[in-house]
Every structure is written in structure tokens, then in C-alpha cells.
Tab-separated table of C-alpha atoms in Angstrom:
chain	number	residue	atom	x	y	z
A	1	UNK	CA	-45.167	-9.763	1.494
A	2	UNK	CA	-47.222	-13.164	0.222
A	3	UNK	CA	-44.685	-12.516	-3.230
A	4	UNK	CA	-41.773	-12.131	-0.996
A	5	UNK	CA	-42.263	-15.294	1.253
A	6	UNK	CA	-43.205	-17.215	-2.418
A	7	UNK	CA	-39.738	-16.535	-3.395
A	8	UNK	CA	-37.997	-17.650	-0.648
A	9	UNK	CA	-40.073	-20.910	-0.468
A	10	UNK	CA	-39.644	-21.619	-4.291
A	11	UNK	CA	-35.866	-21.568	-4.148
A	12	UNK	CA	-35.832	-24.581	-1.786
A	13	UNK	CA	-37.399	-26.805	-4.412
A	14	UNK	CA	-36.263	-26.876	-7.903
A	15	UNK	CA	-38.834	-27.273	-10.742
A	16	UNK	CA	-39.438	-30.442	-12.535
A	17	UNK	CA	-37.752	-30.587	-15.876
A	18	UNK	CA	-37.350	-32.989	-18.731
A	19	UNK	CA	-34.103	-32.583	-19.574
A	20	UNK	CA	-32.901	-36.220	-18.890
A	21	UNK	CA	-35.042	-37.631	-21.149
A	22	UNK	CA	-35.335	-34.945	-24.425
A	23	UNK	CA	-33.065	-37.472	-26.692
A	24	UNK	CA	-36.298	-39.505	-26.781
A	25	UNK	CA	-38.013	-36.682	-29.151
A	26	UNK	CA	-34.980	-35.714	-31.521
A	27	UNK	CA	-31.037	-37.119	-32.636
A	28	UNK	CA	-30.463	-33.294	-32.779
A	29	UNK	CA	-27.278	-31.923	-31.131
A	30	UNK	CA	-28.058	-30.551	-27.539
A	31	UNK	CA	-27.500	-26.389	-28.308
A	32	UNK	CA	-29.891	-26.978	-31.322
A	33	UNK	CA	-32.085	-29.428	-29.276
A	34	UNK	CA	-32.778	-26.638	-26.538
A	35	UNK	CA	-33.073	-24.087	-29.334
A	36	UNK	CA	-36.146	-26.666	-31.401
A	37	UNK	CA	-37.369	-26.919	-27.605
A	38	UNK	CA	-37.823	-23.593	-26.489
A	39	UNK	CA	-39.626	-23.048	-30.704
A	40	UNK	CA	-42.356	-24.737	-29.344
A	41	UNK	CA	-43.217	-22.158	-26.984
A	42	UNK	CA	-41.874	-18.906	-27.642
A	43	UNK	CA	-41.617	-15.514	-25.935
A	44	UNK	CA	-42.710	-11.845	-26.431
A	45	UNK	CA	-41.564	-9.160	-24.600
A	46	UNK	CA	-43.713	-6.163	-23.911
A	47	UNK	CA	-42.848	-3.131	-21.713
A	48	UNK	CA	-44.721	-4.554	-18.210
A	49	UNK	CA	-45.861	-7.654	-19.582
A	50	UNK	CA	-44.725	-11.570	-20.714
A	51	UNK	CA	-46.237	-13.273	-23.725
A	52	UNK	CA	-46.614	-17.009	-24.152
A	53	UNK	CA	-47.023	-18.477	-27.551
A	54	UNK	CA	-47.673	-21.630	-27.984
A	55	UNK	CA	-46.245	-22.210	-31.922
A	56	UNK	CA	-46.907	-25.866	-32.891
A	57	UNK	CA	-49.057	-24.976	-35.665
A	58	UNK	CA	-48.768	-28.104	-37.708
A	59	UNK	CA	-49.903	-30.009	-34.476
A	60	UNK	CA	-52.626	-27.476	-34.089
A	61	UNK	CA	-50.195	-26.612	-30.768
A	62	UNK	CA	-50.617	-30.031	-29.107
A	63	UNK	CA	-49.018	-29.725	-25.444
A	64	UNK	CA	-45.225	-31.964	-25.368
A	65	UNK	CA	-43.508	-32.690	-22.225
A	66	UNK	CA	-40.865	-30.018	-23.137
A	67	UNK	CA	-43.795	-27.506	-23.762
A	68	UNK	CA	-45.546	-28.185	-20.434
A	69	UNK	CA	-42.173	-27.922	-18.261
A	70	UNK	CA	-41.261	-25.048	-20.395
A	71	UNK	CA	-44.659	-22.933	-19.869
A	72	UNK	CA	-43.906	-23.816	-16.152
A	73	UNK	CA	-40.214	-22.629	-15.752
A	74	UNK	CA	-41.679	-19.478	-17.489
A	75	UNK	CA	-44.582	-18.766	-14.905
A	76	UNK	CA	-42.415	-19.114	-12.436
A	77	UNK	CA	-39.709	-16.723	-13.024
A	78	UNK	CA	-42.352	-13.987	-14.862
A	79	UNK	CA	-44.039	-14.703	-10.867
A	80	UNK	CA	-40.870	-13.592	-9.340
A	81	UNK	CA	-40.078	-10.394	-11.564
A	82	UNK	CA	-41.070	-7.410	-10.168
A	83	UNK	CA	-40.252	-5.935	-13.849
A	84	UNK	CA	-43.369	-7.933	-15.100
A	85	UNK	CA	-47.341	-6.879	-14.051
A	86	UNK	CA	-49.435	-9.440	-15.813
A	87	UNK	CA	-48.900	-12.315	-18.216
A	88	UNK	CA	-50.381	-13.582	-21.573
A	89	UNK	CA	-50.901	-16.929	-23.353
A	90	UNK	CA	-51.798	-17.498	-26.882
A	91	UNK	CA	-51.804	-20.104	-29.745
A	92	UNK	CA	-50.090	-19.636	-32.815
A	93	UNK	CA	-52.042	-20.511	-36.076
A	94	UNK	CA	-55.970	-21.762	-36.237
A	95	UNK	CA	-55.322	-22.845	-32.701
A	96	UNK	CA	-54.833	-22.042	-29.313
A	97	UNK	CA	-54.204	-25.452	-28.192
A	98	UNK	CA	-55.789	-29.316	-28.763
A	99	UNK	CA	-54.709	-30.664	-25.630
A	100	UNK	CA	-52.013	-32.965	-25.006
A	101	UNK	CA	-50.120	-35.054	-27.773
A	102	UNK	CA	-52.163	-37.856	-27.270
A	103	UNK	CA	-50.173	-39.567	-30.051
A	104	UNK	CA	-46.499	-38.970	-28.559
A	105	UNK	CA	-47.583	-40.133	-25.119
A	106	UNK	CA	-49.410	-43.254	-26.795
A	107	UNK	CA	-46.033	-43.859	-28.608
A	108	UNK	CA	-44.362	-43.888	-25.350
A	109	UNK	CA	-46.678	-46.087	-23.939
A	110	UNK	CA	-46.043	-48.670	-26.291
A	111	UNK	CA	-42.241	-48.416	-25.920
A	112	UNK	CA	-42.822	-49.077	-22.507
A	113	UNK	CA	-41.933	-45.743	-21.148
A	114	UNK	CA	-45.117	-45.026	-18.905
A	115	UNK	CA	-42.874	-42.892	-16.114
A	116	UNK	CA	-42.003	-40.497	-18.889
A	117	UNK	CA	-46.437	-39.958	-19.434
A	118	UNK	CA	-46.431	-39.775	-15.441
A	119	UNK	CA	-43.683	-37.268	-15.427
A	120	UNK	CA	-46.042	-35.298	-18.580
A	121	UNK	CA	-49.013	-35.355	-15.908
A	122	UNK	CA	-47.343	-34.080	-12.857
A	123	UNK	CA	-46.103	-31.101	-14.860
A	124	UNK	CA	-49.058	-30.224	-16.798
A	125	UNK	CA	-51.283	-30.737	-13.258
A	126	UNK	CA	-48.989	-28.378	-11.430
A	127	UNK	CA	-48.771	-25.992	-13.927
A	128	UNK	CA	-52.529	-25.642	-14.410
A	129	UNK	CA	-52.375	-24.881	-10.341
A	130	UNK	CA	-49.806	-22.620	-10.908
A	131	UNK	CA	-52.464	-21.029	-13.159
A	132	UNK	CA	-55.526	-20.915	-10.504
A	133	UNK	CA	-53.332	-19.761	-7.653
A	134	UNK	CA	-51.012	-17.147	-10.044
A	135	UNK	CA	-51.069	-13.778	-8.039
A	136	UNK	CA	-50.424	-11.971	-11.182
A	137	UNK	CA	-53.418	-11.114	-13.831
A	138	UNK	CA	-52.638	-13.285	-16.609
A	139	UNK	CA	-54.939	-13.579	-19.401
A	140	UNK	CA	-55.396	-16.196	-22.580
A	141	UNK	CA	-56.567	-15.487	-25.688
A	142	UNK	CA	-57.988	-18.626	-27.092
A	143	UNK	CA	-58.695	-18.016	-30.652
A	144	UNK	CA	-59.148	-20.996	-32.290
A	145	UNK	CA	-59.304	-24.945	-31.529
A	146	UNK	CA	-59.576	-25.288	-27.317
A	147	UNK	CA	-59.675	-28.622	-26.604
A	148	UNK	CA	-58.972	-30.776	-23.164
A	149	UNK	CA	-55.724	-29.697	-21.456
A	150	UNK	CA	-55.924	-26.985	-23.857
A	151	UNK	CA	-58.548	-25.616	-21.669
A	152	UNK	CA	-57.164	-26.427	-18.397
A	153	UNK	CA	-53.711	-24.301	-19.466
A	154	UNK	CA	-56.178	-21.511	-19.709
A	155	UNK	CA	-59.506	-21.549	-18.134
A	156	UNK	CA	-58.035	-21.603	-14.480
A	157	UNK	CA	-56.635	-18.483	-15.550
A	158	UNK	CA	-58.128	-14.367	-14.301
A	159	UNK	CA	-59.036	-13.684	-17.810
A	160	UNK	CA	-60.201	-15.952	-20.963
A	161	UNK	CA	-60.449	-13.937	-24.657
A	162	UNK	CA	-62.430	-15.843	-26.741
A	163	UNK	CA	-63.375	-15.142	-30.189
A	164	UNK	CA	-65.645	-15.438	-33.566
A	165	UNK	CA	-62.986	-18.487	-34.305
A	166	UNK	CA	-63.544	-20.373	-30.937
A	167	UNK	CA	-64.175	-24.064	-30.585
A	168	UNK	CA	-64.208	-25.204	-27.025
A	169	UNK	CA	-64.791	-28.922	-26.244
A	170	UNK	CA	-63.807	-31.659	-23.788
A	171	UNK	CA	-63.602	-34.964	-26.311
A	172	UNK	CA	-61.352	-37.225	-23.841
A	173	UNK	CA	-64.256	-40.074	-23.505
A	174	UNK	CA	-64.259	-40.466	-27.240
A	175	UNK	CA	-60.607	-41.874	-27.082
A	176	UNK	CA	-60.983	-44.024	-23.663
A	177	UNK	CA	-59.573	-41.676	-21.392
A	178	UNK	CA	-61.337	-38.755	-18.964
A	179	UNK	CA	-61.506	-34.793	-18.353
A	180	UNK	CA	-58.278	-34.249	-17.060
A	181	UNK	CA	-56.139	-30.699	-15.895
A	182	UNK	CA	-58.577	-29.306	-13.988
A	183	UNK	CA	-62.122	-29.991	-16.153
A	184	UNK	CA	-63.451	-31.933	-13.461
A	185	UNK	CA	-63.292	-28.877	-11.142
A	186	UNK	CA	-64.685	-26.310	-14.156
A	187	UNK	CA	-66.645	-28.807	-15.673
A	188	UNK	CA	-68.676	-29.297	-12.416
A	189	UNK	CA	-69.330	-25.603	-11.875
A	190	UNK	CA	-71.089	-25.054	-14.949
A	191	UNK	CA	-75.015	-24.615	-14.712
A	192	UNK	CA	-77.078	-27.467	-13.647
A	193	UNK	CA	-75.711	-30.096	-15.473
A	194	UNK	CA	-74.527	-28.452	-18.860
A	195	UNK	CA	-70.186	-30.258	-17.242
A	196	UNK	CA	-71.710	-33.791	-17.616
A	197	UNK	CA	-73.388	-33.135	-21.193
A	198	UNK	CA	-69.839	-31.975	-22.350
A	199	UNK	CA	-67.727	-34.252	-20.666
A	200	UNK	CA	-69.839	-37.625	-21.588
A	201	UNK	CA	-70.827	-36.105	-25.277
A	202	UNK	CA	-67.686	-34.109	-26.394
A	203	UNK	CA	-70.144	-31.493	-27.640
A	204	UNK	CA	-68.670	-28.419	-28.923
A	205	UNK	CA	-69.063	-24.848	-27.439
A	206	UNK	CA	-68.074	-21.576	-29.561
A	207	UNK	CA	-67.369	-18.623	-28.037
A	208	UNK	CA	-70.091	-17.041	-27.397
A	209	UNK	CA	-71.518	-19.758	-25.866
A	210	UNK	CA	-68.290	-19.746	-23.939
A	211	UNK	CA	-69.098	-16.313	-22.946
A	212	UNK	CA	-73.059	-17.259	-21.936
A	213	UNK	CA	-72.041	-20.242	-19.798
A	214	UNK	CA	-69.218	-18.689	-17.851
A	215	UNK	CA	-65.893	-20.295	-19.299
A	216	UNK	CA	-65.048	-17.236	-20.899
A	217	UNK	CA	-64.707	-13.739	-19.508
A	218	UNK	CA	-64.297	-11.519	-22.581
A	219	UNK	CA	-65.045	-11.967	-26.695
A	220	UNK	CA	-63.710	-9.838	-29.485
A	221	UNK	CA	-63.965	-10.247	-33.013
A	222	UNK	CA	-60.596	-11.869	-34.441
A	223	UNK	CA	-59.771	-9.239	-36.378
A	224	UNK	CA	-59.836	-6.716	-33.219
A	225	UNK	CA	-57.342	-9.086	-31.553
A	226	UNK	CA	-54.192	-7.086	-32.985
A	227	UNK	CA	-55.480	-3.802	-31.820
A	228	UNK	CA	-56.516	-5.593	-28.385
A	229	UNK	CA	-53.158	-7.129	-27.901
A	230	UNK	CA	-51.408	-3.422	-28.836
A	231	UNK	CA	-53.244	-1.776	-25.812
A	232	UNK	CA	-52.390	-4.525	-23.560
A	233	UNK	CA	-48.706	-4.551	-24.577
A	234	UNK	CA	-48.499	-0.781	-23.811
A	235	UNK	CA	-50.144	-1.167	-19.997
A	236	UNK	CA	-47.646	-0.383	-17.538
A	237	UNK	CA	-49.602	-1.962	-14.311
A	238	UNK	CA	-50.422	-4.890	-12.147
A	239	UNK	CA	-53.493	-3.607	-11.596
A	240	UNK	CA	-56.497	-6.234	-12.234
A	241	UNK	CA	-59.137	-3.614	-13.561
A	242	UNK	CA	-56.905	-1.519	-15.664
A	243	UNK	CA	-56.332	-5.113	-17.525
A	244	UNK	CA	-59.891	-5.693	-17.753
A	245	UNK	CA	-61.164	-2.531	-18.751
A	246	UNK	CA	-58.813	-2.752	-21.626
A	247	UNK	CA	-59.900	-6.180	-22.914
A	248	UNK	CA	-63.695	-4.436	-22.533
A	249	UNK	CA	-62.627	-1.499	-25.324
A	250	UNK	CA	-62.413	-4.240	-27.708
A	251	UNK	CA	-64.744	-6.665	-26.495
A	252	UNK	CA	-68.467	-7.608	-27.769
A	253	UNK	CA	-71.830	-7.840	-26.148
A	254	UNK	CA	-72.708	-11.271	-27.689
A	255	UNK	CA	-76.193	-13.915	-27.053
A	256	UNK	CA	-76.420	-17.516	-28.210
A	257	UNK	CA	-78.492	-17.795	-30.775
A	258	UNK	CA	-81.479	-19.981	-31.215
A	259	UNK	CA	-79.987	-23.028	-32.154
A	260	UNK	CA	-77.697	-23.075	-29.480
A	261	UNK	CA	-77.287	-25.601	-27.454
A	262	UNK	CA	-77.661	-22.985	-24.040
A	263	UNK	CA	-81.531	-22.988	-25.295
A	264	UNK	CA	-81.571	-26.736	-23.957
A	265	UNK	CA	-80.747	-26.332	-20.653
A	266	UNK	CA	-83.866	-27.467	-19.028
A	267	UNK	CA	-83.755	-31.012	-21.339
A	268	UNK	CA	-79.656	-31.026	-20.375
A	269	UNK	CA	-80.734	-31.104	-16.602
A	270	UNK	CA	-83.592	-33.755	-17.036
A	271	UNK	CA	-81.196	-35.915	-18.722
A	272	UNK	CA	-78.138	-35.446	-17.583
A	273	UNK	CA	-79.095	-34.906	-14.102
A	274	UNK	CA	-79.712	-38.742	-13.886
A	275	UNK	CA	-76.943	-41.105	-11.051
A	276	UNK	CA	-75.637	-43.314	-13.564
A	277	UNK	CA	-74.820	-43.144	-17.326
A	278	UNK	CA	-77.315	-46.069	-18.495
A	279	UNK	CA	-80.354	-43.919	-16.772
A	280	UNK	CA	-79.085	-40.704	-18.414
A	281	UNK	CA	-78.994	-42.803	-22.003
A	282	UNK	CA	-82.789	-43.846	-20.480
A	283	UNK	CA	-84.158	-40.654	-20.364
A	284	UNK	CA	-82.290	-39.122	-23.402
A	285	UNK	CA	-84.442	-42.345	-25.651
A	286	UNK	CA	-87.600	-41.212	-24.176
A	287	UNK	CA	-87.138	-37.502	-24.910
A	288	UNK	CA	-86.493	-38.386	-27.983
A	289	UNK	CA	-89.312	-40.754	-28.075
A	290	UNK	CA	-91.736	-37.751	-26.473
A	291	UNK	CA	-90.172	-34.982	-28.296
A	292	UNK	CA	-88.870	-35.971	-31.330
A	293	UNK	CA	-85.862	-33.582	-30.545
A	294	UNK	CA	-82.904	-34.506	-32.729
A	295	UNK	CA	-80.595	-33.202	-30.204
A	296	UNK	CA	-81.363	-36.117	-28.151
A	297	UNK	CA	-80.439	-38.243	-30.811
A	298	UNK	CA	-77.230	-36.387	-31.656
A	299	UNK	CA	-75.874	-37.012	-27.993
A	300	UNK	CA	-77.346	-40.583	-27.535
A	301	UNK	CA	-74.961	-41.338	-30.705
A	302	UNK	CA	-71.920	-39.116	-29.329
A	303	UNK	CA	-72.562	-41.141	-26.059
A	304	UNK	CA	-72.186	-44.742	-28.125
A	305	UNK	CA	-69.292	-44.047	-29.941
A	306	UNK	CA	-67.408	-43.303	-26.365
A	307	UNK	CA	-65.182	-45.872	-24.393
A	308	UNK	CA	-68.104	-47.428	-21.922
A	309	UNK	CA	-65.289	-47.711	-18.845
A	310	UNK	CA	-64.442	-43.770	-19.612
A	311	UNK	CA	-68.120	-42.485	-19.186
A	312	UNK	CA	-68.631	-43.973	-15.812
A	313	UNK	CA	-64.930	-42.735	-14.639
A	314	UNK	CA	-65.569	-39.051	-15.852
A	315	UNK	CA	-69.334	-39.189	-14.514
A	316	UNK	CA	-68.019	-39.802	-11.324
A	317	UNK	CA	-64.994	-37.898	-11.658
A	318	UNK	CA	-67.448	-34.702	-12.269
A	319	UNK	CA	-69.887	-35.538	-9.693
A	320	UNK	CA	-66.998	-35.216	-7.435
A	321	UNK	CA	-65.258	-32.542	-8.496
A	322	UNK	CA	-68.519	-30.520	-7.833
A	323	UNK	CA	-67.941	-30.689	-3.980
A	324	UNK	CA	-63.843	-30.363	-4.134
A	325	UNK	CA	-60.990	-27.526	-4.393
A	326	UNK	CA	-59.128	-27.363	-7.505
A	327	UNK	CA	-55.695	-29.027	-5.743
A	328	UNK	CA	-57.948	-32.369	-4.644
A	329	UNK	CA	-59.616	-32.440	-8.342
A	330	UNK	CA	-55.908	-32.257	-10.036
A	331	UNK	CA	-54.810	-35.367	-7.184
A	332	UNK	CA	-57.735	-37.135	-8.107
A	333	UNK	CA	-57.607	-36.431	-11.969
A	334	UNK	CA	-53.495	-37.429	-11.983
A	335	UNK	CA	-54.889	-40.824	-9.751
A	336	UNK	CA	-57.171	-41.424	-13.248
A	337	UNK	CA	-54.080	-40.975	-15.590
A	338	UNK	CA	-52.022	-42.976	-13.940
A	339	UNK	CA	-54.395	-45.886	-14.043
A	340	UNK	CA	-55.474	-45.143	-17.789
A	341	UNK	CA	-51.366	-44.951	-18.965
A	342	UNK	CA	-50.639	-48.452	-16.573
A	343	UNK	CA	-53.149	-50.077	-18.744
A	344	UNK	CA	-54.299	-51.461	-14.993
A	345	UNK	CA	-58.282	-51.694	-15.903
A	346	UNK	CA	-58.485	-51.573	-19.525
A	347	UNK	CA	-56.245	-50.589	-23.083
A	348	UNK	CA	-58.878	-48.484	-23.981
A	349	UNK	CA	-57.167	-44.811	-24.292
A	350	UNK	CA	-54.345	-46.544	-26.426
A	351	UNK	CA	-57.008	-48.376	-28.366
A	352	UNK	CA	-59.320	-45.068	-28.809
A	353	UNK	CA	-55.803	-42.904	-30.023
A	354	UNK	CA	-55.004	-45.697	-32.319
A	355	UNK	CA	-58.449	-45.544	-33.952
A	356	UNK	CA	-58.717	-41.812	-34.095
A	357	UNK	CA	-55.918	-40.076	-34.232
A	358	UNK	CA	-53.427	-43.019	-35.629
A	359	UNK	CA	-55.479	-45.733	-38.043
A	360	UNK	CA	-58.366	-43.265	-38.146
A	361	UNK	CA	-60.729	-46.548	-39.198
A	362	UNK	CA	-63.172	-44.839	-36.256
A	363	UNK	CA	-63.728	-48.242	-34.857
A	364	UNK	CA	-61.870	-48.465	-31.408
A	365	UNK	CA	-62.452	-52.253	-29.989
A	366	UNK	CA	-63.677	-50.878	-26.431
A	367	UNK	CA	-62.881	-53.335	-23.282
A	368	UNK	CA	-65.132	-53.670	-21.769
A	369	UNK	CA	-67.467	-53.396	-24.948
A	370	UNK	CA	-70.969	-52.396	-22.925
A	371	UNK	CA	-71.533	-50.559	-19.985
A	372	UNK	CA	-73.555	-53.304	-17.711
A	373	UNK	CA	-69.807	-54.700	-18.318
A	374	UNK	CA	-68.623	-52.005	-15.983
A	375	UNK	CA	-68.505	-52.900	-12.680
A	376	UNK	CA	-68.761	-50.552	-9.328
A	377	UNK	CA	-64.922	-52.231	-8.889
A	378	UNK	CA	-63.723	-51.218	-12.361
A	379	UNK	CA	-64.470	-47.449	-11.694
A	380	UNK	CA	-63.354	-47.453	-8.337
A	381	UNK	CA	-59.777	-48.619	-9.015
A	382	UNK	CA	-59.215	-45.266	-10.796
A	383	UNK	CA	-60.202	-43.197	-7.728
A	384	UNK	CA	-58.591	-44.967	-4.633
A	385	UNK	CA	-55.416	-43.821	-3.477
A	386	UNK	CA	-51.473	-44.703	-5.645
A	387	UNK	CA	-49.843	-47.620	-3.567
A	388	UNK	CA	-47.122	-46.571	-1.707
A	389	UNK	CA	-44.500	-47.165	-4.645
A	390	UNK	CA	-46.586	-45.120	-6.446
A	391	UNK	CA	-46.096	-41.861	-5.420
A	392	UNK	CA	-49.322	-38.829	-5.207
A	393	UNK	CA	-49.427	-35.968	-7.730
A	394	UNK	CA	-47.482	-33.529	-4.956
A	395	UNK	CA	-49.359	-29.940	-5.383
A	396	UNK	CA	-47.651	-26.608	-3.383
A	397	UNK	CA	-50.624	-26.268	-1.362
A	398	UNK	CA	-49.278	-24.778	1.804
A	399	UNK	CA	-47.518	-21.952	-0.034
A	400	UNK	CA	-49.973	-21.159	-3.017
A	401	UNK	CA	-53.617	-21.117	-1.608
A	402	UNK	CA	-56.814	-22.222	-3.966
A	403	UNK	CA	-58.219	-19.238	-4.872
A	404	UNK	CA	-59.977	-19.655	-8.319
């Protein structure tokens, strides 16, 4: 009945596309245009199930516009088949996905085109709650590089395959902008305060730690993935625990181990624990000062090299996604975005792509340059609500219910 009256509702709106704008990306005619397109995520078939696969290896599967519309139009229709029981994602190459090309939507920036990176936004937000409200079991396997959006195309998700080739991390502060597509609601539901050492560091996680912390529901060996995926392309349900006890067959019982960063958890939540980001840098210099713990050198220097304005926005933005659903974090994330790709505060996310990703001369000119620079103003201008010409990120909350 709740698939039924989905149906009907759905077919009164039409989905956001991108279409009108793809002669921006290639001078290719339009039949091979759509045909490059639809490369970028392709589509196996299995007898009761759908298969995403993401396949820009060379870009280590960096999310486009096209790809994010695409992986929504897809959803969407495998939602409404009652030929399909569950649905897969996967990467293609030593990836699962980096996150969003950073690089195309600072290119469009600086042609001016900042609708087309708000258009990017709203369909990458309402596809990740697509993903936590999807009534069919859909599962990821992220073997591979997981970064940002990466992770919020799959962690909102029923089930999250990790592996021996995992590398998990959230590294949006290092390049002036903030956790976006649902981290701050994830992020914030970690334990004690392990979301604000990842979001303010850009620390790594493998997958077992993955597995430890929660993130992750299942791990397997990459080289048990092919015999994992041939079990789950021979299931003929929609049934939840006949998925899952398949993904167990070929799983691992797996522990951090000693020189994980899990085994810190009690420094993470005297540190990190602090209100504001100059009091966390505080007590990270006197553990180090008391302990002589290198970790708390490691993170005071990951903590310096990030945009100043970006740690206070995704400190708060964490903090507050601790106490919200994942619809108001995605309004309040795609509220952030907006201000970062205006330029309204501060250049700082162009500036931090340019000197990563672009020059790669690792010295982004920050604005402001120190964080007493930041004012209580400054960070708030990210979080109040879009002028009226400016419309809201518009989730389907009253026909697809939070449930993650």
C-alpha cells in the first residue's frame, strides 16, 4: 500500500534533470552525448536485483551533475518495479567514489555559472534522502577510496560492504568547504565525539574501523567480493534478512588493531568534546604537552592546514546535526553550499580546490587567515534561512518518512 500511494504521488512531480545544460561538459553530438552520460554510471542486471556502477575510474569515480541526476532517475524507477527486490551500488576501479568533482563545479564557479553547482546540490541532497527513506534493501559495496559525498551516496543506505581496500574520510575542511550530503547527520551519531575529530581533521578510517565505529555493516576480504556479489545476484527476494544473511557467508569478524585510532577514544572526547574550535586546539597542545602523544600533534597540524571559516561552520554544523532528522540536516547542509558556491562570506573553497586539487602548491591563502578572525556573524550567515529569491533545498518529506 505505502509503494502503491508512492507511485501515484511521484508521477505528479517530475524529477530534476540536467539535460538543459549537458553542452557545458562535451561538443559531442546529443545520441553520443546521452550514450558518454549514461558511461558514467552504468547498469547490471541480475534476476531480482539492479546494480549501480559508478565507472569514472580515471576520476577515481568523482560524482558529475549527470551522474547524480542519473543515480536518481535510476532509484526511482528500480523503487517502482515490482520486478526488482533490492538494489546495489558499487565503484568501478580502486574506488568507490571521492565525492563530488570539486574541480568541475570550481570551473563553473569561475565561469560564473553558480545555479548550475545549486542545481548539483539539490540533486545529490535529494538523492542521498532517497537513500535513507528507500523502502527497498539496497546495499553498497565500498571497496576502495570513500570520501565526502562519496559516503553520503552510501552510508544512508540498509547495508554498507566494506573491505581490506577501504579508505573512509570526510576531508571537506581541508579545501574551505564543510561535511555535506548527509555527514552532519552520520557524523554526529558516531561515539562521543569520534564526528567532530573526522570532520575538523580529515582523518582517515579503514574498514575495519568502519566496521568498529558503526559506518559499516558488513566487511569481506576483496577477493571474496566476486563470490559475494554471485550469491546476491542469484537472490530472488525483497526480504531484508535473506540479503543480510548472505553478505554474513562472506563476511569477516574483524577488531582494530592497536594503533588504531578507536584506541583513542577517551583523548578524542576530552579534546574534541570542547564548545569552540580554539579550546579544542587548547586542550589537544596540552595533551600533547602532558602526554607526549604524537597523535595530538598529528591532528593539531591536520587542524592548521584547514580553512579557519570551514572549522567553525562544520563544528557547528555537527553539533547540530546531533539533535536533527536527516531531511533538516540535508536543508541545513544545502543552506552551507549555497553560501560557500555564492562566495557570500569568503573564496575559500575555490581557493582550497585551486591549491589542492588544481595548482597543488598546498598553500591555499585562507580568508579569513586565523580563527579569532571568525566572527559569531561570519558562521551564522551560513545557517540562517535562503532569502526569498533564494529558494530552500525542497525534500519529499510528506510522502517518504525519515526512517534511517
Amino acid at each position: 500500500m505505502r509503494i502503491h500511494k508512492l507511485k501515484v504521488l511521484l508521477s505528479l512531480t517530475k524529477p530534476l534533470g540536467f539535460n538543459h545544460y549537458y553542452r557545458h561538459f562535451s561538443a559531442l553530438p546529443s545520441y553520443a552525448q546521452v550514450d558518454y552520460l549514461q558511461e558514467q554510471v552504468l547498469v547490471e542486471g541480475r534476476v531480482k536485483s539492479r546494480a549501480a556502477i559508478l565507472n569514472r575510474p580515471s576520476a577515481l569515480n568523482a560524482l558529475t551533475p549527470s551522474m547524480a541526476g542519473r543515480l536518481s532517475r535510476l532509484y526511482e524507477s528500480w523503487e517502482e518495479s515490482s520486478d526488482i527486490g533490492f538494489v546495489m551500488m558499487k565503484g568501478n576501479g580502486r574506488a568507490f567514489c571521492s565525492g563530488a568533482d570539486v574541480v568541475t563545479l570550481n570551473e563553473l564557479i569561475n565561469e560564473g555559472k553558480v545555479e548550475e553547482c545549486k542545481k548539483f546540490f539539490q540533486t545529490l541532497y535529494k538523492f542521498v534522502y532517497l537513500l535513507g527513506t528507500y523502502l527497498k534493501p539496497n546495499v553498497a559495496i565500498l571497496d576502495g577510496v570513500t570520501m565526502g559525498s562519496g559516503a553520503g551516496i552510501s552510508l544512508p543506505g540498509m547495508f554498507r560492504v566494506v573491505t581490506d581496500r577501504t579508505v573512509y574520510s570526510n576531508p571537506e575542511a581541508q579545501i574551505g568547504f564543510h561535511p555535506d550530503a548527509g555527514a552532519s547527520y552520520y557524523l554526529s551519531r558516531l561515539p562521543g565525539y569520534l564526528g567532530e575529530y573526522l570532520s575538523l581533521t580529515g582523518e582517515k578510517l579503514n574498514g575495519v574501523e568502519m566496521i568498529a565505529c558503526g559506518l559499516a555493516t558488513h566487511y569481506s576480504l576483496k577477493e571474496r567480493l566476486p563470490w559475494m556479489e554471485e550469491r546476491l545476484g542469484k537472490l530472488i527476494t525483497d526480504d531484508r534478512l535473506v540479503i543480510e544473511n548472505s553478505l554474513a557467508q562472506y563476511g569477516d569478524l574483524v577488531y582494530p588493531d592497536k594503533r588504531s585510532i578507536l584506541h583513542k577514544f577517551e583523548k578524542i572526547d576530552k579534546c574534541f568534546g570542547q564548545d569552540t574550535v580554539e579550546e579544542i586546539i587548547e586542550a589537544l597542545e596540552r595533551e600533547a604537552a602532558e602526554s607526549h602523544d604524537e597523535w595530538c600533534n598529528t591532528a593539531l597540524n591536520k587542524i592548521k592546514e584547514a580553512s579557519p571559516l570551514s572549522l567553525k561552520v562544520a563544528l557547528k554544523s555537527i553539533r547540530e546535526g546531533r539533535f536533527q532528522p536527516l531531511d533538516q540536516c540535508l536543508v541545513r547542509e544545502y543552506r552551507i553550499s549555497v553560501n560557500w558556491v555564492s562566495k557570500r562570506m569568503s573564496d575559500d573553497f575555490c581557493e582550497g580546490i585551486r591549491a589542492r586539487l588544481v595548482d597543488k602548491d598546498f598553500a591555499p591563502k585562507w580568508g579569513p587567515t586565523r580563527l579569532e578572525e571568525v566572527t559569531t556573524d561570519m558562521i551564522d550567515c551560513f545557517f540562517i534561512p535562503l532569502d526569498e529569491l533564494e529558494p530552500e533545498l525542497n525534500l519529499a518529506t510528506a510522502i517518504r518518512e525519515p526512517s534511517m
